[in-house]
Every structure is written in structure tokens, then in C-alpha cells.
Coordinates of C-alpha atoms and ligand atoms in Angstrom, one line a residue:
M1 CA -0.1 0.1 -0.1
M2 CA 2.7 2.2 0.8
A3 CA 4.4 2.4 -2.3
Q4 CA 0.8 2.7 -4.0
F5 CA 0.7 5.8 -2.4
Q6 CA 4.1 6.8 -3.1
E7 CA 3.1 6.4 -6.7
V8 CA 0.3 8.3 -6.5
L9 CA 2.2 11.3 -5.3
R10 CA 4.6 10.9 -7.5
Q11 CA 2.1 11.1 -10.1
S12 CA 0.1 13.8 -8.8
S13 CA 2.7 16.3 -9.0
L14 CA 2.9 15.7 -12.9
H15 CA -0.9 16.6 -12.8
P16 CA -0.4 19.9 -10.4
K17 CA -3.5 21.5 -9.1
P18 CA -3.7 25.2 -9.8
A19 CA -3.2 27.1 -6.4
G20 CA -6.2 27.9 -5.0
L21 CA -8.6 26.5 -7.5
V22 CA -12.1 25.4 -6.8
L23 CA -14.4 23.2 -8.5
Q24 CA -17.8 21.5 -7.6
Y25 CA -19.0 18.0 -8.7
G26 CA -22.3 19.9 -10.3
T27 CA -25.0 18.6 -12.1
A28 CA -23.5 16.2 -14.3
G29 CA -19.8 16.1 -13.4
F30 CA -16.9 18.7 -13.6
R31 CA -17.3 21.5 -15.8
T32 CA -15.3 24.4 -17.0
N33 CA -12.3 25.5 -19.2
A34 CA -9.9 22.1 -20.3
K35 CA -7.1 24.1 -19.5
H36 CA -8.1 23.5 -15.5
L37 CA -8.8 20.1 -16.0
D38 CA -5.8 18.0 -15.9
H39 CA -5.3 17.4 -11.9
I40 CA -9.6 16.8 -11.8
M41 CA -9.2 13.9 -14.5
F42 CA -6.3 12.4 -12.5
R43 CA -7.9 12.5 -9.5
M44 CA -11.2 11.2 -11.3
G45 CA -9.2 8.5 -12.5
L46 CA -8.1 7.8 -8.7
L47 CA -11.4 7.9 -7.4
A48 CA -13.1 5.6 -10.1
T49 CA -10.8 3.2 -8.9
L50 CA -11.5 3.5 -5.2
R51 CA -14.9 3.2 -6.3
S52 CA -14.2 0.2 -8.5
K53 CA -12.7 -1.5 -5.0
K54 CA -15.6 -0.2 -3.4
T55 CA -17.9 -1.4 -5.2
K56 CA -16.5 -4.8 -6.7
A57 CA -17.5 -3.6 -10.2
T58 CA -16.9 -1.7 -13.1
I59 CA -17.0 1.7 -12.4
G60 CA -17.0 4.5 -15.8
V61 CA -15.7 7.4 -16.0
M62 CA -16.6 9.5 -19.5
V63 CA -14.4 12.5 -20.6
T64 CA -16.8 15.3 -21.7
A65 CA -18.3 18.9 -21.4
S66 CA -21.4 17.8 -23.5
H67 CA -23.8 21.1 -24.4
N68 CA -20.6 23.5 -23.1
P69 CA -18.8 25.0 -25.9
E70 CA -15.6 23.7 -27.5
E71 CA -13.1 25.1 -25.0
D72 CA -15.0 23.3 -22.0
N73 CA -14.4 19.9 -21.0
G74 CA -15.8 18.0 -18.1
V75 CA -16.0 14.6 -16.4
K76 CA -19.1 12.3 -15.7
L77 CA -18.7 9.1 -13.5
V78 CA -20.8 6.4 -14.0
D79 CA -21.9 3.9 -11.4
P80 CA -22.1 0.0 -11.5
M81 CA -25.8 -0.1 -13.1
G82 CA -24.5 2.4 -15.6
E83 CA -26.5 5.6 -13.6
M84 CA -24.9 8.3 -12.1
V85 CA -22.3 8.0 -9.4
T86 CA -23.7 8.2 -5.9
Q87 CA -24.6 11.3 -4.1
A88 CA -22.3 10.8 -1.5
W89 CA -19.4 9.6 -3.8
E90 CA -20.1 13.6 -5.6
G91 CA -18.9 14.7 -2.3
Y92 CA -15.4 12.6 -2.6
A93 CA -15.1 13.6 -5.6
T94 CA -15.3 17.6 -4.8
L95 CA -12.9 17.0 -1.8
L96 CA -10.4 15.3 -3.4
A97 CA -10.6 17.8 -6.8
N98 CA -10.0 20.4 -4.3
A99 CA -7.2 19.3 -1.9
E100 CA -4.4 21.6 -2.1
Q101 CA -0.9 19.8 -3.8
Q102 CA 0.8 18.5 -0.6
D103 CA -3.1 17.2 0.7
V104 CA -3.9 14.7 -2.2
L105 CA -2.9 11.6 -0.1
T106 CA -4.8 12.7 3.2
S107 CA -8.1 13.5 0.9
L108 CA -7.5 9.7 -0.6
K109 CA -6.9 8.3 2.6
E110 CA -10.0 9.9 4.2
I111 CA -12.3 8.6 1.8
I112 CA -10.6 4.9 2.1
E113 CA -11.0 5.1 5.6
K114 CA -14.8 6.7 5.4
E115 CA -15.7 4.0 2.9
A116 CA -13.8 0.9 4.5
V117 CA -12.3 0.5 1.0
N118 CA -10.3 -2.7 0.5
M119 CA -7.4 -1.7 -1.0
S120 CA -6.2 -5.2 -2.4
Q121 CA -9.6 -5.9 -4.0
E122 CA -8.9 -5.3 -7.9
A123 CA -10.1 -2.4 -9.4
N124 CA -11.8 -1.5 -12.9
V125 CA -12.1 1.6 -14.7
F126 CA -14.2 1.8 -18.7
L127 CA -13.5 5.1 -20.1
G128 CA -14.8 7.1 -23.0
R129 CA -14.2 10.6 -24.4
D130 CA -16.2 13.0 -26.9
T131 CA -14.4 14.5 -30.0
R132 CA -13.2 17.7 -28.5
C133 CA -9.9 18.4 -29.0
S134 CA -8.8 18.5 -25.4
S135 CA -10.7 15.0 -24.6
A136 CA -7.5 12.9 -25.6
R137 CA -5.0 14.4 -23.2
L138 CA -7.5 14.7 -20.9
S139 CA -8.3 11.1 -21.1
Q140 CA -5.0 9.9 -20.1
A141 CA -5.0 11.9 -17.0
V142 CA -7.5 9.7 -16.1
L143 CA -5.8 6.7 -17.3
D144 CA -2.7 7.8 -15.2
G145 CA -4.8 8.1 -12.0
V146 CA -6.2 4.5 -12.8
S147 CA -2.8 3.1 -13.1
A148 CA -1.3 4.6 -10.3
L149 CA -3.4 3.0 -7.8
G150 CA -3.2 -0.1 -10.0
G151 CA -6.6 -0.5 -11.2
H152 CA -6.9 -1.8 -14.8
S153 CA -8.7 0.2 -17.3
K154 CA -10.4 -0.2 -21.0
D155 CA -9.9 2.7 -22.8
Y156 CA -13.3 3.0 -25.5
G157 CA -12.0 6.0 -27.0
L158 CA -14.7 7.8 -28.8
V159 CA -18.0 6.7 -27.7
T160 CA -21.0 8.8 -26.8
T161 CA -22.0 9.1 -22.6
P162 CA -24.6 6.8 -23.2
Q163 CA -23.0 4.2 -25.0
L164 CA -20.4 3.9 -22.3
H165 CA -23.1 4.0 -19.5
Y166 CA -24.3 1.1 -21.5
M167 CA -21.1 -0.6 -21.4
V168 CA -20.6 -0.2 -17.8
C169 CA -23.9 -1.9 -17.1
C170 CA -23.2 -4.6 -19.6
Q171 CA -19.8 -5.4 -18.1
N172 CA -21.7 -5.5 -14.4
T173 CA -24.7 -7.4 -15.1
G174 CA -22.4 -10.6 -16.9
D175 CA -24.0 -9.2 -20.1
K176 CA -27.3 -9.9 -19.3
Y177 CA -28.3 -6.4 -20.2
G178 CA -26.0 -6.9 -23.8
E179 CA -23.0 -7.2 -25.1
A180 CA -19.9 -4.6 -23.4
T181 CA -18.9 -3.3 -27.2
V182 CA -20.4 -0.6 -29.1
E183 CA -20.9 -3.5 -31.9
G184 CA -22.9 -5.1 -28.8
Y185 CA -24.9 -1.9 -28.4
Y186 CA -25.8 -1.0 -32.1
N187 CA -26.5 -4.9 -32.9
K188 CA -29.5 -4.5 -29.5
L189 CA -30.9 -1.4 -30.5
S190 CA -31.1 -2.0 -34.0
Q191 CA -32.8 -5.3 -34.4
A192 CA -35.1 -4.3 -31.7
Y193 CA -36.1 -1.2 -34.0
I194 CA -36.3 -3.6 -36.9
Q195 CA -38.7 -5.5 -35.1
L196 CA -40.6 -2.8 -34.1
I197 CA -41.0 -1.4 -37.2
K198 CA -42.3 -4.4 -38.6
H199 CA -45.9 -3.7 -37.1
A200 CA -45.5 -0.6 -39.8
P201 CA -46.0 -2.0 -43.0
N202 CA -47.3 0.8 -44.9
C203 CA -44.6 3.0 -44.0
T204 CA -43.3 4.6 -47.4
D205 CA -39.5 6.1 -47.7
D206 CA -40.4 9.4 -47.5
Q207 CA -42.0 8.8 -43.7
K208 CA -38.6 6.6 -42.9
H209 CA -36.6 10.1 -43.5
L210 CA -34.9 11.7 -40.9
C211 CA -32.9 15.2 -40.6
V212 CA -30.1 14.4 -38.0
D213 CA -28.2 17.5 -36.7
G214 CA -25.1 16.0 -34.8
A215 CA -24.0 18.8 -33.3
N216 CA -20.5 18.9 -34.8
G217 CA -20.0 15.9 -31.8
I218 CA -19.4 12.6 -31.4
G219 CA -23.5 11.8 -32.0
A220 CA -22.5 12.3 -35.4
L221 CA -19.9 9.8 -35.9
K222 CA -22.0 7.0 -33.8
V223 CA -25.4 8.0 -35.7
R224 CA -23.4 7.2 -39.1
E225 CA -22.1 3.8 -37.4
M226 CA -25.7 3.2 -36.3
E227 CA -27.3 4.0 -39.5
A228 CA -25.4 0.9 -41.1
H229 CA -26.9 -1.5 -39.1
L230 CA -30.6 0.1 -39.7
K231 CA -30.9 -1.8 -43.1
S232 CA -32.6 1.3 -44.4
G233 CA -35.5 1.2 -42.0
L234 CA -34.2 4.8 -41.0
Q235 CA -32.8 7.3 -44.0
I236 CA -30.6 9.7 -42.1
S237 CA -29.6 12.9 -43.4
L238 CA -27.2 14.2 -41.1
V239 CA -26.0 17.7 -40.9
N240 CA -23.1 19.0 -38.6
D241 CA -21.5 16.1 -38.6
G242 CA -18.4 17.7 -37.6
S243 CA -16.2 18.0 -41.0
Q244 CA -16.5 21.8 -40.8
G245 CA -18.5 23.4 -38.0
K246 CA -17.6 23.8 -34.7
L247 CA -18.8 21.9 -31.9
N248 CA -22.5 22.8 -30.4
D249 CA -21.9 26.2 -32.0
Q250 CA -25.2 27.5 -33.5
C251 CA -26.3 24.2 -33.5
G252 CA -27.1 21.3 -31.4
A253 CA -29.9 20.6 -29.1
D254 CA -29.1 23.0 -26.3
F255 CA -29.0 26.0 -28.9
V256 CA -32.0 24.6 -30.8
K257 CA -34.2 24.0 -27.3
V258 CA -33.2 27.4 -25.9
Q259 CA -33.1 30.0 -29.0
Q260 CA -36.1 28.1 -30.1
K261 CA -34.7 28.2 -33.9
P262 CA -33.5 25.6 -35.9
P263 CA -29.4 25.0 -36.0
S264 CA -27.3 26.7 -38.8
G265 CA -27.0 24.4 -41.9
M266 CA -30.4 22.7 -41.3
K267 CA -32.1 23.1 -44.4
M268 CA -36.2 22.3 -43.6
N269 CA -39.0 21.4 -46.4
P270 CA -42.1 22.3 -44.4
G271 CA -43.6 19.1 -42.4
E272 CA -40.0 17.4 -42.4
R273 CA -39.2 15.8 -39.5
C274 CA -35.7 16.9 -37.9
C275 CA -34.0 16.5 -34.4
S276 CA -30.8 17.8 -33.3
F277 CA -28.2 15.9 -30.7
D278 CA -26.2 17.4 -27.9
G279 CA -22.6 17.5 -28.0
D280 CA -21.9 14.0 -26.2
A281 CA -25.6 12.3 -27.5
D282 CA -27.3 12.5 -24.7
R283 CA -30.0 15.0 -25.5
I284 CA -32.3 15.0 -28.2
V285 CA -35.0 17.2 -29.5
Y286 CA -37.5 17.1 -32.6
Y287 CA -38.9 20.0 -34.8
Y288 CA -40.3 21.1 -38.0
T289 CA -41.6 24.2 -40.0
D290 CA -45.1 24.4 -40.9
S291 CA -46.2 25.6 -44.6
E292 CA -45.8 29.1 -43.1
G293 CA -42.7 28.7 -42.6
Q294 CA -43.4 28.8 -38.3
F295 CA -40.8 26.6 -36.4
H296 CA -42.5 24.3 -34.3
L297 CA -40.0 22.3 -31.3
L298 CA -41.2 19.1 -29.9
D299 CA -38.8 19.0 -26.7
G300 CA -38.6 16.6 -23.9
D301 CA -41.9 17.1 -22.5
K302 CA -43.7 16.3 -26.1
I303 CA -41.0 13.5 -26.2
A304 CA -42.3 11.9 -22.8
T305 CA -46.0 12.5 -24.0
L306 CA -45.7 10.4 -26.9
I307 CA -43.8 7.7 -25.6
S308 CA -46.1 7.2 -22.3
T309 CA -49.0 7.2 -24.7
F310 CA -47.7 4.5 -27.2
L311 CA -46.9 2.5 -23.5
K312 CA -49.8 3.1 -21.6
E313 CA -52.1 2.0 -25.0
L314 CA -50.0 -1.1 -25.5
L315 CA -50.1 -2.1 -21.8
T316 CA -54.1 -1.8 -22.0
Q317 CA -54.1 -4.0 -25.1
A318 CA -51.5 -6.3 -23.2
G319 CA -54.0 -5.9 -20.6
L320 CA -51.4 -5.7 -18.2
N321 CA -52.3 -3.9 -14.9
L322 CA -48.8 -2.0 -14.8
N323 CA -48.6 1.5 -12.7
I324 CA -46.9 4.2 -15.2
A325 CA -45.4 7.7 -14.3
V326 CA -43.9 10.5 -15.7
V327 CA -41.2 12.6 -13.9
Q328 CA -40.5 16.2 -15.1
T329 CA -38.3 19.0 -13.4
A330 CA -39.5 22.3 -13.0
Y331 CA -38.8 23.1 -16.6
A332 CA -41.8 21.2 -17.7
N333 CA -44.2 23.1 -20.2
G334 CA -47.4 23.9 -17.8
S335 CA -49.5 22.7 -20.7
S336 CA -47.6 19.1 -20.9
T337 CA -47.8 18.5 -16.9
R338 CA -51.6 19.6 -17.6
Y339 CA -52.3 16.8 -20.2
L340 CA -50.3 13.8 -18.6
E341 CA -52.3 14.4 -15.2
D342 CA -55.6 15.7 -16.6
T343 CA -56.1 13.9 -20.0
M344 CA -53.3 10.9 -19.5
K345 CA -54.1 10.5 -16.1
V346 CA -50.8 9.7 -15.1
I347 CA -49.1 10.1 -12.5
V348 CA -46.6 12.9 -12.2
R349 CA -43.5 13.9 -10.2
C350 CA -41.2 16.9 -10.7
T351 CA -37.5 16.7 -9.2
K352 CA -34.5 19.0 -9.4
T353 CA -32.8 19.2 -12.5
G354 CA -30.4 17.0 -13.5
V355 CA -31.1 13.4 -14.9
K356 CA -29.6 11.7 -11.4
H357 CA -32.8 12.8 -9.8
L358 CA -35.0 12.2 -12.4
H359 CA -33.4 8.2 -12.6
H360 CA -34.1 7.7 -9.2
A361 CA -38.1 9.1 -9.0
A362 CA -38.2 6.8 -12.2
Q363 CA -36.9 3.9 -10.6
E364 CA -40.4 3.8 -8.1
F365 CA -42.7 2.7 -10.7
D366 CA -43.3 0.0 -12.6
I367 CA -42.5 2.0 -15.7
G368 CA -41.2 5.4 -15.2
V369 CA -40.5 7.8 -18.2
Y370 CA -38.2 10.3 -16.9
F371 CA -37.8 13.4 -19.7
E372 CA -36.0 17.3 -19.0
A373 CA -37.8 20.0 -21.3
N374 CA -34.2 19.9 -22.6
G375 CA -34.6 16.6 -24.4
H376 CA -32.7 14.4 -22.0
G377 CA -34.1 11.6 -20.9
T378 CA -35.2 7.3 -21.0
V379 CA -37.5 5.1 -19.7
L380 CA -36.8 2.6 -17.0
F381 CA -38.7 -0.7 -16.2
S382 CA -38.9 -2.2 -12.8
K383 CA -37.5 -5.8 -13.0
S384 CA -41.0 -7.5 -12.1
A385 CA -42.8 -5.2 -15.1
E386 CA -40.0 -6.8 -17.4
E387 CA -40.8 -10.4 -16.1
K388 CA -44.5 -10.3 -16.5
I389 CA -44.3 -8.8 -20.0
Q390 CA -42.3 -11.8 -20.7
Q391 CA -44.1 -14.2 -19.5
L392 CA -47.3 -12.9 -21.2
S393 CA -45.1 -13.1 -24.5
K394 CA -44.7 -16.8 -23.7
D395 CA -47.9 -17.6 -22.2
P396 CA -49.6 -20.6 -25.1
N397 CA -52.8 -19.0 -23.7
T398 CA -52.4 -15.3 -24.6
D399 CA -54.6 -14.4 -27.4
D400 CA -53.5 -13.0 -30.2
E401 CA -53.9 -8.9 -29.8
R402 CA -52.1 -9.4 -25.9
K403 CA -49.5 -11.7 -27.4
T404 CA -48.6 -9.2 -30.0
A405 CA -48.8 -6.0 -27.7
A406 CA -46.3 -8.3 -25.1
L407 CA -44.2 -8.3 -28.0
L408 CA -44.2 -5.0 -29.3
L409 CA -43.3 -3.7 -25.4
Q410 CA -40.5 -6.0 -25.3
N411 CA -39.1 -4.7 -28.4
T412 CA -39.9 -1.4 -26.8
I413 CA -37.8 -2.6 -23.7
N414 CA -35.1 -3.8 -25.4
V415 CA -34.7 -0.5 -28.1
I416 CA -34.1 1.7 -25.3
N417 CA -31.1 2.3 -23.0
Q418 CA -32.4 2.3 -19.3
T419 CA -29.1 3.5 -18.2
V420 CA -29.5 7.1 -18.9
G421 CA -30.8 9.4 -21.4
D422 CA -29.5 8.7 -24.9
A423 CA -30.2 10.2 -28.1
I424 CA -29.9 7.3 -30.7
S425 CA -32.2 5.2 -28.7
D426 CA -34.6 8.1 -27.8
M427 CA -34.3 8.7 -31.9
L428 CA -35.0 4.8 -32.7
L429 CA -37.9 4.8 -29.9
I430 CA -39.5 8.0 -31.2
E431 CA -39.3 6.9 -34.8
A432 CA -40.5 3.2 -34.3
I433 CA -43.8 4.8 -32.3
L434 CA -44.3 7.2 -34.9
A435 CA -44.1 4.6 -37.7
T436 CA -46.0 2.4 -35.8
K437 CA -48.8 4.4 -35.0
G438 CA -49.0 6.2 -38.3
L439 CA -48.5 9.6 -37.0
T440 CA -46.4 12.5 -38.3
V441 CA -44.8 15.5 -36.5
Q442 CA -47.7 17.6 -36.7
Q443 CA -50.1 15.0 -35.3
W444 CA -47.5 14.6 -33.0
D445 CA -47.2 18.3 -32.5
A446 CA -51.0 18.5 -32.1
I447 CA -51.4 16.2 -28.9
Y448 CA -50.6 19.5 -26.8
S449 CA -50.3 23.3 -27.8
D450 CA -46.9 24.5 -25.3
L451 CA -47.3 27.8 -23.8
P452 CA -45.0 30.3 -24.9
N453 CA -41.8 30.5 -22.3
R454 CA -38.2 31.8 -22.5
Q455 CA -35.1 30.7 -21.1
L456 CA -32.5 33.6 -20.1
K457 CA -29.0 33.5 -18.5
V458 CA -27.3 36.2 -16.0
K459 CA -24.1 36.1 -14.9
V460 CA -23.7 37.1 -11.2
S461 CA -20.3 37.1 -9.2
D462 CA -21.2 33.8 -7.1
R463 CA -24.3 31.8 -8.2
R464 CA -23.5 29.9 -5.5
V465 CA -25.9 32.8 -3.2
I466 CA -28.7 31.7 -4.8
D467 CA -30.5 28.6 -3.1
T468 CA -33.9 26.9 -3.8
T469 CA -36.5 24.8 -2.7
D470 CA -39.3 22.6 -3.9
A471 CA -38.0 20.8 -7.0
E472 CA -36.4 24.4 -7.6
R473 CA -39.2 26.0 -7.9
R474 CA -38.9 28.9 -5.4
A475 CA -35.5 30.8 -4.6
V476 CA -35.1 30.9 -0.6
R477 CA -32.2 32.8 -1.0
P478 CA -31.1 35.9 -1.5
A479 CA -34.0 37.8 0.5
G480 CA -36.6 39.3 -1.5
L481 CA -35.8 37.7 -4.8
Q482 CA -38.6 34.9 -4.7
E483 CA -41.0 37.7 -3.1
T484 CA -40.6 39.8 -6.4
I485 CA -40.5 36.8 -8.8
D486 CA -44.1 36.3 -7.3
S487 CA -45.2 40.0 -7.5
L488 CA -43.9 40.1 -11.3
V489 CA -45.9 36.7 -11.8
K490 CA -48.6 38.3 -11.0
K491 CA -48.9 40.8 -13.7
Y492 CA -49.4 38.1 -16.3
R493 CA -51.8 35.2 -17.2
Q494 CA -51.5 31.5 -16.9
A495 CA -47.5 33.0 -15.8
R496 CA -45.2 30.9 -14.1
S497 CA -41.1 31.7 -13.2
F498 CA -38.3 30.2 -11.4
V499 CA -34.4 30.8 -10.9
R500 CA -31.6 28.6 -10.3
P501 CA -28.3 28.3 -10.1
S502 CA -26.6 26.5 -13.2
G503 CA -24.3 23.1 -12.2
T504 CA -22.7 22.9 -15.5
E505 CA -22.0 26.8 -17.0
D506 CA -21.0 29.4 -14.5
V507 CA -24.5 31.4 -14.7
V508 CA -27.8 31.7 -13.0
R509 CA -30.7 30.1 -15.4
V510 CA -34.1 32.5 -15.5
Y511 CA -37.3 30.2 -16.8
A512 CA -40.8 32.0 -17.6
E513 CA -43.5 31.0 -19.3
A514 CA -47.1 33.1 -20.2
E515 CA -50.2 32.8 -22.4
T516 CA -48.1 34.9 -24.8
Q517 CA -44.7 35.5 -26.5
E518 CA -44.7 38.9 -25.4
S519 CA -45.1 38.2 -22.0
A520 CA -42.6 35.1 -21.0
D521 CA -40.5 37.3 -22.8
A522 CA -41.1 40.4 -20.9
L523 CA -41.3 38.7 -17.7
A524 CA -38.2 36.5 -18.1
H525 CA -36.6 40.2 -18.3
E526 CA -38.1 41.2 -15.7
V527 CA -37.0 38.5 -13.3
S528 CA -33.3 38.0 -15.0
L529 CA -33.2 41.7 -13.9
A530 CA -34.3 40.9 -10.1
V531 CA -31.6 38.1 -10.3
Y532 CA -28.9 40.9 -11.5
R533 CA -29.6 43.5 -8.9
L534 CA -30.5 41.0 -5.8
A535 CA -27.9 38.3 -6.6
G536 CA -25.1 40.2 -7.3
G537 CA -25.0 40.7 -11.1
V538 CA -22.1 41.4 -13.3
G539 CA -21.4 43.0 -16.7
D540 CA -24.4 45.0 -18.4
E541 CA -27.7 45.1 -16.8
P542 CA -30.0 42.4 -18.8
K543 CA -31.5 44.4 -21.6
P544 CA -35.2 44.2 -23.0
L545 CA -35.7 40.8 -25.4
H546 CA -37.7 43.1 -28.0
Ligands
LIG1 C1 -26.7 18.3 -17.8 C2 -27.5 17.2 -16.9 C3 -28.5 17.2 -17.2 C4 -28.9 19.1 -17.2 C5 -28.2 19.9 -18.2 C6 -28.3 21.1 -17.3 O1 -26.7 17.8 -19.2 O2 -26.9 15.7 -17.3 O3 -29.6 16.7 -16.7 O4 -30.3 19.0 -17.4 O5 -27.4 19.3 -17.7 O6 -27.6 21.5 -16.2 P1 -27.4 23.1 -15.6 O7 -28.8 23.9 -15.8 O8 -27.4 22.9 -14.0 O9 -26.6 23.7 -16.3 P2 -25.5 17.6 -20.3 O10 -26.0 17.2 -21.7 O11 -25.0 19.1 -20.4 O12 -24.6 16.7 -19.6

């Protein structure tokens, strides 16, 4: 053990921490400008090794800053079942990341002691990275951390974040979930998709066509690889494939959702289905333009509604009594929540932002559909739900209609990456649902009408001055902010607004929705001003949008 610690010290000095730099494990790991991250990566290599020893399982480390600009980078830690690392270890990550150079060993030993980690246990870490130019170098720092503590590693190189989550889960379930290879992932998902679209025999080539914006990132590379497995079941026109433009610049799911406009490079014919991935392909949003050229966005809320409608119908046809819930965050459009609760009569839960929170809430149901409005989400099936579906599909006494529904449910389960939100998997599921139900993108969009909304960012000197409660729907600090928001909201019809510090960017996020776009924009601006004034805004005061 002594020799190992000596090695940690030696290697750590090659990955020095800039003195005084403090970073928090945020919504989805550490995220900041890539030039500040070398020591973080080395230390996350150390931490993943400890986590692997503790859980006696393979742990994942993904080098990515997802939707952030190209200059940023970050790291996400993946737990044994492919979910985000557990909260207590997020705390250890922050402790280790912020230890000054001379205190690294002390922090490491503190974690080992607190968690009673058996240091003679073997450790195994899977590594993946996105296409950022800093990612290869930062991946090497993670590998150095793993080897300093004598862990084994497997570097998958360029993969999407959800592919890495998938591989970790496969590895730790003895391949029950699938084969822990990228090829295994393509095979499982594409076979399920091909089975699903067999139930859409009248699907024309036009209906099989989809325009995909790859955000100039890893998703573009991987959607190309996947396409080859789909045997013309889906015809993809790919734009922003990384050959010219910059990652996430004027493109990608976050840009389209926040700006409410198409990405650059996307030529859209009226009514044509288009979608955008984000920088590490764990989010997806859909959109189209109508015959008047008006842009229509189908975000995570619309996706959750489509999927839960489909699943509910199949459960009814199969005669299965399983409870189904939709998990959202404060960003969910008010119309979607009303539709889900009042018309669809499904249970709706609201959690804090961050798929880790939604994932855990979704695990409480037989079927938990979770989506953030930004397009990050998936569906979870409990073990007993999966068993019931499987039994039904094999029962010789089941009539044809129930059997077909059970088989459709089984293929639906197989096309879904249950470990985390996955743009490729979600895309295949959505495409399969639209094809089997014979729905156009306009018909899907018409399920309910979104309330006009606006998202803004405000720069403050320290975003931690904002503290929230009630799943981030109310601010408890700084004093007076919530009262101000309440009185602003009262000025508009059907209005709602909230603020929260981002966990991935150095900004405070502001959300507002109201009966008209003008009201939503005015409310978002007024709330931004309140944040600027009460929470220590920096730079120029926010300007009105019109
Ligand atoms: C990450 C998280 C998402 C979250 C998003 C924005 O997404 O995984 O759950 O919604 O950040 O978080 P925040 O508002 O705290 O900045 P991604 O796709 O960037 O990894």
C-alpha cells in the first residue's frame, strides 16, 4: 500500500492543481475550461478506482462537457448499473478535486477510511471521451490516475456518453443487459428497432426519412455507424457532422431548445421531421417548420408524452396492470404537466434538474418515463414489470392481440437504453412509435400546445448566493428574490417563473412561461433584472428582448 501511495504522490505532481482553484461536482460532474482540468481528471481516475474497489464492479469515466462550448471539458462518473455516481461519492469527488497538492494523499486516505475500501481488491475502470480536442489528453490523465492505484482500465476512445453507461451496465450484469461493446450496442438497439417497425408495414420511404443535426460532435460519428445496422429502416440526412463547423456552435439540442430556432446548416422542407443531438449525444429534441415557415419545437416534454401514450396503449392491449409515471423538472411546460395529469391520467413527479434526480424518482414505478424539457431522458422498467411482459409474450394461452402487444413492449424495452438518456436510442424509439402509430410530426405536435416560454442566463459574481427549494421552483435566498418573482408573475396570465444556479455553466438560469410569447419574454427579462440586482449581477444589466 505504501508503494501505491508513493506512486500516487509521484504521478500527482505531474498533474498539479492550480493553487486556489475550487470546483464543485455539479449537475453532471465537473465542468469548466479544459485548461483547468488536468488534475481533476487524474484525481477522478483515482476516485473511480476506489469506487470500483468499494463496489467490486466496473466504474465508468466519461470525458466530456456535453452541451458546453468546445473550449470547456468535463468528467462524468458512472456507477455499476450505468447510473450517475451516487451522491455521497459526488462529495468525495469535490473533496479530492479541491485538495491542494500536498493534501491529496490525506484526502484519498480519508475516503478510503470512511468507505472502508479494501485496497487489495481489484479495480476496473471503463473510459470514454467525446470529440473535443482536449479530450484525448485529459483521458490520458484519467488513465494515469487509475494506474497509479494499480487499477485496470479499458479505453473505449470516442463513444457517446450513453454508450459508455451502457457498456458499464453490460459488464456488471454479466452481459445480461447486452454485450459490453459498441458493436453489441448497435446490434441490440437496431434489432429491436427493426422488429418494432415490422408493425408499420405501410411506412413509405418519405416517412422513413429523418434529418439529424449531430451538433458537430460524437453523436454525428456514432449515428453514422448505427445507420449501417438499420438496414434502410431509417434514412438519415446528417448535418453538422463535425467535418466543418465547431462543436455546439449555432447547433445541437441545447441551442435549438434555448433559442427556439433551427440549427445552422439545416435545410428544412415544410413538415419534414428533424432532430438535434447535443455534444455527447445524451439529449435529443425534434422540430419542423409548417407551410407558413413557422418553427415548431418538440422537446423532452413532448417526447415523454408520446412515449407514455404509446406505452399506456400497449399495456391496455396487453391487459397488464402496471403503474406508469412521468418524471419532469421545473422546466416542464405547464401544458405538458396538465395534459399528462388531466387527460392521460398518469402520475407526474417533479424533481430537481439533473438526470440523476429524475432517474431515481422513475425507479419507484413499474414504468418510469423521465425527461427533462431539454431532451435528456429515458424510460425505466422495473424487474417485475419486465418479467410480467416476458411471461405474457410466452404464455401459450395468451390471445393474439395481447401477445402482439407484449412482443411490442419487449422490443420497446430492448430499443431503450435504460441506463441514462440517450439521443440515438430515444431517436429510434420515437421513430418506431411514429411509424407504428402512423403519426406525422405535426400530429404528434398537436397532442397539446406548449405555453410560450423563454429561458435566459444571468451572470453573477457567485451563483451559489442563490438557493432554492421545492424542486427548484422557489428561491429561498437571496432575501426578497422570491417575493419579487411572485409579484412579477402576478402581472401576466397563465404565468410561472423560477431561477436556479446552473450546475454546468457559471450562470444563473431564468425560466418564464405565460399566455403569450411577449408576456413570457417580458417576464423572463424582469426576473433576470431582479436576479441581477439582488444576486450580484456582473457586466451590463440584462436588456429587454424586444
Ligand atoms: C447536464 C445534465 C442535465 C441538465 C443539464 C443542464 O446535461 O445531465 O440533467 O439538465 O446539464 O444543467 P444545468 O442547468 O444545471 O446547467 P448535459 O447534456 O450538459 O450533460
